[in-house]
Amino acid sequence: MNPNWDERYKEQEFAYGKIPNLFFKEWLLKFTPGTILMPADGEGRNGVFAAQQGWKVTSFDQSIEGQAKALQLAKENSVSLEYIVGDLEHLAFERESFDVIGLIYAHFSAEKKSLFHKKLDTFLKPGGIVILEAFSKNHIHLVKENPKVGGPKNVAMLYSQEEILADFQNYELLLLEEEEVILEEGKYHNGKGSVIRFVGRKMV
């Protein structure tokens, strides 16, 4: 388990707020509710939003403190979600069992990033959707200027459009862009950030 995340999520306030990521919200509302997998769901703001829209949500993260906050948030909103604490390397779901995978600031170590994306792909149904927003490699300069914007300080953990195209080759591109955005997400995502946004449909 990652003690740094436990420390962060142990704080009373929600590290990234209680409202969903705006890009995730915008795109999820375009699809008919079904099953959704939310890796690195932290304190559950995105998973809880999906549950509010009628999705059957499976969230996971490494932090037991994040799980406690997510279940609290779900209760506050009168919804439920399945929340598993563990490492993606050791988690096994049924093949092709999810309609959507939401990857919102799900940053993995450089050597595992592509492997994890390919593993997650096996859990997604043909015709299923990936919704991804994460910091781009150009974000490294912005986080050095303003640490309050958050994000990894190791450029290898950040994303490029080329990496996304390589990892999700069997996907129809609905959107792929790099954009500078102003983040106002709780205490730890504040200021100008450079993000990669990707929405893809797994080919049948």
GROMACS .gro file of C-alpha atoms in nm:
model
  204
    1MET     CA    1   0.000   0.000   0.000
    2ASN     CA    2   0.111   0.356  -0.056
    3PRO     CA    3   0.141   0.535   0.278
    4ASN     CA    4   0.158   0.875   0.106
    5TRP     CA    5  -0.193   0.829  -0.034
    6ASP     CA    6  -0.319   0.706   0.301
    7GLU     CA    7  -0.177   1.018   0.464
    8ARG     CA    8  -0.337   1.242   0.204
    9TYR     CA    9  -0.677   1.076   0.221
   10LYS     CA   10  -0.671   1.064   0.601
   11GLU     CA   11  -0.727   1.440   0.608
   12GLN     CA   12  -1.084   1.539   0.688
   13GLU     CA   13  -1.143   1.737   0.370
   14PHE     CA   14  -1.156   1.561   0.035
   15ALA     CA   15  -0.816   1.595  -0.135
   16TYR     CA   16  -0.965   1.660  -0.481
   17GLY     CA   17  -1.310   1.771  -0.372
   18LYS     CA   18  -1.639   1.588  -0.391
   19ILE     CA   19  -1.753   1.691  -0.737
   20PRO     CA   20  -1.652   1.481  -1.039
   21ASN     CA   21  -1.382   1.572  -1.286
   22LEU     CA   22  -1.553   1.793  -1.545
   23PHE     CA   23  -1.419   1.611  -1.850
   24PHE     CA   24  -1.524   1.274  -1.709
   25LYS     CA   25  -1.870   1.410  -1.626
   26GLU     CA   26  -1.918   1.560  -1.973
   27TRP     CA   27  -1.831   1.238  -2.153
   28LEU     CA   28  -1.993   0.986  -1.921
   29LEU     CA   29  -2.328   1.159  -1.969
   30LYS     CA   30  -2.311   1.076  -2.341
   31PHE     CA   31  -2.339   0.701  -2.279
   32THR     CA   32  -2.616   0.468  -2.162
   33PRO     CA   33  -2.543   0.346  -1.808
   34GLY     CA   34  -2.399  -0.003  -1.772
   35THR     CA   35  -2.092  -0.135  -1.591
   36ILE     CA   36  -1.793   0.091  -1.526
   37LEU     CA   37  -1.448   0.025  -1.383
   38MET     CA   38  -1.274   0.315  -1.205
   39PRO     CA   39  -0.904   0.243  -1.141
   40ALA     CA   40  -0.725   0.482  -0.902
   41ASP     CA   41  -1.060   0.622  -0.789
   42GLY     CA   42  -0.915   0.773  -0.471
   43GLU     CA   43  -1.188   0.918  -0.254
   44GLY     CA   44  -1.453   0.823  -0.507
   45ARG     CA   45  -1.573   1.154  -0.648
   46ASN     CA   46  -1.590   1.010  -1.000
   47GLY     CA   47  -1.718   0.667  -0.907
   48VAL     CA   48  -1.993   0.818  -0.691
   49PHE     CA   49  -2.097   1.048  -0.975
   50ALA     CA   50  -2.122   0.749  -1.209
   51ALA     CA   51  -2.334   0.563  -0.954
   52GLN     CA   52  -2.564   0.864  -0.929
   53GLN     CA   53  -2.622   0.836  -1.304
   54GLY     CA   54  -2.724   0.470  -1.274
   55TRP     CA   55  -2.393   0.300  -1.352
   56LYS     CA   56  -2.288  -0.019  -1.173
   57VAL     CA   57  -1.953   0.098  -1.040
   58THR     CA   58  -1.643  -0.099  -0.945
   59SER     CA   59  -1.371   0.129  -0.805
   60PHE     CA   60  -1.028   0.039  -0.680
   61ASP     CA   61  -0.725   0.209  -0.534
   62GLN     CA   62  -0.426   0.129  -0.317
   63SER     CA   63  -0.548   0.335  -0.021
   64ILE     CA   64  -0.774   0.202   0.252
   65GLU     CA   65  -0.826   0.564   0.363
   66GLY     CA   66  -0.945   0.648   0.012
   67GLN     CA   67  -1.188   0.358   0.028
   68ALA     CA   68  -1.333   0.483   0.358
   69LYS     CA   69  -1.385   0.833   0.215
   70ALA     CA   70  -1.541   0.695  -0.105
   71LEU     CA   71  -1.789   0.480   0.085
   72GLN     CA   72  -1.872   0.781   0.304
   73LEU     CA   73  -1.933   0.994  -0.007
   74ALA     CA   74  -2.149   0.722  -0.162
   75LYS     CA   75  -2.357   0.706   0.155
   76GLU     CA   76  -2.397   1.086   0.158
   77ASN     CA   77  -2.535   1.059  -0.196
   78SER     CA   78  -2.753   0.752  -0.131
   79VAL     CA   79  -2.573   0.535  -0.385
   80SER     CA   80  -2.351   0.229  -0.360
   81LEU     CA   81  -2.036   0.116  -0.533
   82GLU     CA   82  -1.801  -0.176  -0.502
   83TYR     CA   83  -1.462  -0.047  -0.386
   84ILE     CA   84  -1.163  -0.281  -0.382
   85VAL     CA   85  -0.834  -0.195  -0.211
   86GLY     CA   86  -0.537  -0.345  -0.388
   87ASP     CA   87  -0.276  -0.313  -0.661
   88LEU     CA   88  -0.377  -0.344  -1.024
   89GLU     CA   89  -0.108  -0.609  -1.073
   90HIS     CA   90  -0.298  -0.843  -0.841
   91LEU     CA   91  -0.655  -0.763  -0.938
   92ALA     CA   92  -0.841  -0.991  -1.173
   93PHE     CA   93  -1.179  -0.914  -1.324
   94GLU     CA   94  -1.371  -1.115  -1.579
   95ARG     CA   95  -1.259  -1.061  -1.936
   96GLU     CA   96  -1.472  -0.816  -2.132
   97SER     CA   97  -1.701  -0.745  -1.838
   98PHE     CA   98  -1.713  -0.362  -1.835
   99ASP     CA   99  -1.882  -0.115  -2.069
  100VAL     CA  100  -1.661   0.179  -1.968
  101ILE     CA  101  -1.325   0.230  -1.798
  102GLY     CA  102  -1.265   0.573  -1.644
  103LEU     CA  103  -0.898   0.667  -1.607
  104ILE     CA  104  -0.892   1.005  -1.434
  105TYR     CA  105  -0.542   1.105  -1.323
  106ALA     CA  106  -0.450   0.738  -1.300
  107HIS     CA  107  -0.073   0.778  -1.317
  108PHE     CA  108   0.137   0.464  -1.300
  109SER     CA  109   0.512   0.410  -1.286
  110ALA     CA  110   0.684   0.439  -1.623
  111GLU     CA  111   0.766   0.070  -1.655
  112LYS     CA  112   0.409  -0.039  -1.570
  113LYS     CA  113   0.202   0.222  -1.752
  114SER     CA  114   0.161   0.039  -2.084
  115LEU     CA  115   0.131  -0.301  -1.919
  116PHE     CA  116  -0.153  -0.173  -1.701
  117HIS     CA  117  -0.333  -0.016  -1.996
  118LYS     CA  118  -0.316  -0.345  -2.184
  119LYS     CA  119  -0.439  -0.536  -1.879
  120LEU     CA  120  -0.730  -0.296  -1.835
  121ASP     CA  121  -0.814  -0.339  -2.204
  122THR     CA  122  -0.883  -0.709  -2.143
  123PHE     CA  123  -1.156  -0.616  -1.893
  124LEU     CA  124  -1.339  -0.392  -2.144
  125LYS     CA  125  -1.613  -0.525  -2.373
  126PRO     CA  126  -1.573  -0.486  -2.750
  127GLY     CA  127  -1.745  -0.157  -2.830
  128GLY     CA  128  -1.665  -0.036  -2.479
  129ILE     CA  129  -1.534   0.309  -2.398
  130VAL     CA  130  -1.220   0.443  -2.227
  131ILE     CA  131  -1.243   0.796  -2.085
  132LEU     CA  132  -0.900   0.926  -1.983
  133GLU     CA  133  -0.773   1.255  -1.849
  134ALA     CA  134  -0.419   1.273  -1.713
  135PHE     CA  135  -0.128   1.514  -1.696
  136SER     CA  136   0.081   1.544  -2.012
  137LYS     CA  137   0.460   1.546  -2.030
  138ASN     CA  138   0.447   1.924  -2.077
  139HIS     CA  139   0.292   1.948  -1.731
  140ILE     CA  140   0.635   1.892  -1.576
  141HIS     CA  141   0.721   2.261  -1.622
  142LEU     CA  142   0.389   2.377  -1.476
  143VAL     CA  143   0.411   2.164  -1.162
  144LYS     CA  144   0.764   2.295  -1.099
  145GLU     CA  145   0.634   2.652  -1.126
  146ASN     CA  146   0.325   2.578  -0.914
  147PRO     CA  147   0.334   2.261  -0.700
  148LYS     CA  148  -0.029   2.327  -0.596
  149VAL     CA  149  -0.149   2.212  -0.938
  150GLY     CA  150  -0.045   1.859  -0.844
  151GLY     CA  151   0.068   1.568  -1.055
  152PRO     CA  152   0.380   1.350  -1.075
  153LYS     CA  153   0.715   1.526  -1.073
  154ASN     CA  154   0.867   1.241  -1.274
  155VAL     CA  155   0.818   1.311  -1.645
  156ALA     CA  156   0.819   0.938  -1.724
  157MET     CA  157   0.490   0.900  -1.533
  158LEU     CA  158   0.327   1.172  -1.746
  159TYR     CA  159   0.154   1.108  -2.078
  160SER     CA  160   0.200   1.189  -2.444
  161GLN     CA  161  -0.046   1.148  -2.727
  162GLU     CA  162   0.198   0.903  -2.889
  163GLU     CA  163   0.189   0.680  -2.579
  164ILE     CA  164  -0.190   0.679  -2.579
  165LEU     CA  165  -0.200   0.585  -2.948
  166ALA     CA  166   0.049   0.304  -2.887
  167ASP     CA  167  -0.131   0.167  -2.580
  168PHE     CA  168  -0.481   0.184  -2.729
  169GLN     CA  169  -0.415   0.076  -3.087
  170ASN     CA  170  -0.738  -0.122  -3.124
  171TYR     CA  171  -0.957   0.179  -3.047
  172GLU     CA  172  -1.162   0.415  -3.259
  173LEU     CA  173  -1.059   0.766  -3.158
  174LEU     CA  174  -1.351   0.975  -3.040
  175LEU     CA  175  -1.115   1.237  -2.895
  176LEU     CA  176  -0.742   1.278  -2.840
  177GLU     CA  177  -0.602   1.617  -2.749
  178GLU     CA  178  -0.351   1.793  -2.530
  179GLU     CA  179  -0.480   2.103  -2.363
  180GLU     CA  180  -0.390   2.356  -2.094
  181VAL     CA  181  -0.669   2.379  -1.838
  182ILE     CA  182  -0.729   2.560  -1.511
  183LEU     CA  183  -0.789   2.300  -1.243
  184GLU     CA  184  -0.996   2.370  -0.933
  185GLU     CA  185  -1.029   2.025  -0.780
  186GLY     CA  186  -1.007   2.031  -0.401
  187LYS     CA  187  -0.681   2.111  -0.225
  188TYR     CA  188  -0.433   1.932  -0.451
  189HIS     CA  189  -0.531   2.022  -0.810
  190ASN     CA  190  -0.519   2.401  -0.831
  191GLY     CA  191  -0.388   2.613  -1.115
  192LYS     CA  192  -0.286   2.576  -1.477
  193GLY     CA  193  -0.217   2.220  -1.586
  194SER     CA  194  -0.136   2.051  -1.915
  195VAL     CA  195  -0.353   1.746  -1.973
  196ILE     CA  196  -0.404   1.467  -2.225
  197ARG     CA  197  -0.769   1.387  -2.293
  198PHE     CA  198  -0.862   1.065  -2.466
  199VAL     CA  199  -1.192   0.897  -2.540
  200GLY     CA  200  -1.177   0.576  -2.741
  201ARG     CA  201  -1.414   0.297  -2.842
  202LYS     CA  202  -1.269  -0.053  -2.841
  203MET     CA  203  -1.307  -0.204  -3.183
  204VAL     CA  204  -1.540  -0.501  -3.219
   0.00000   0.00000   0.00000
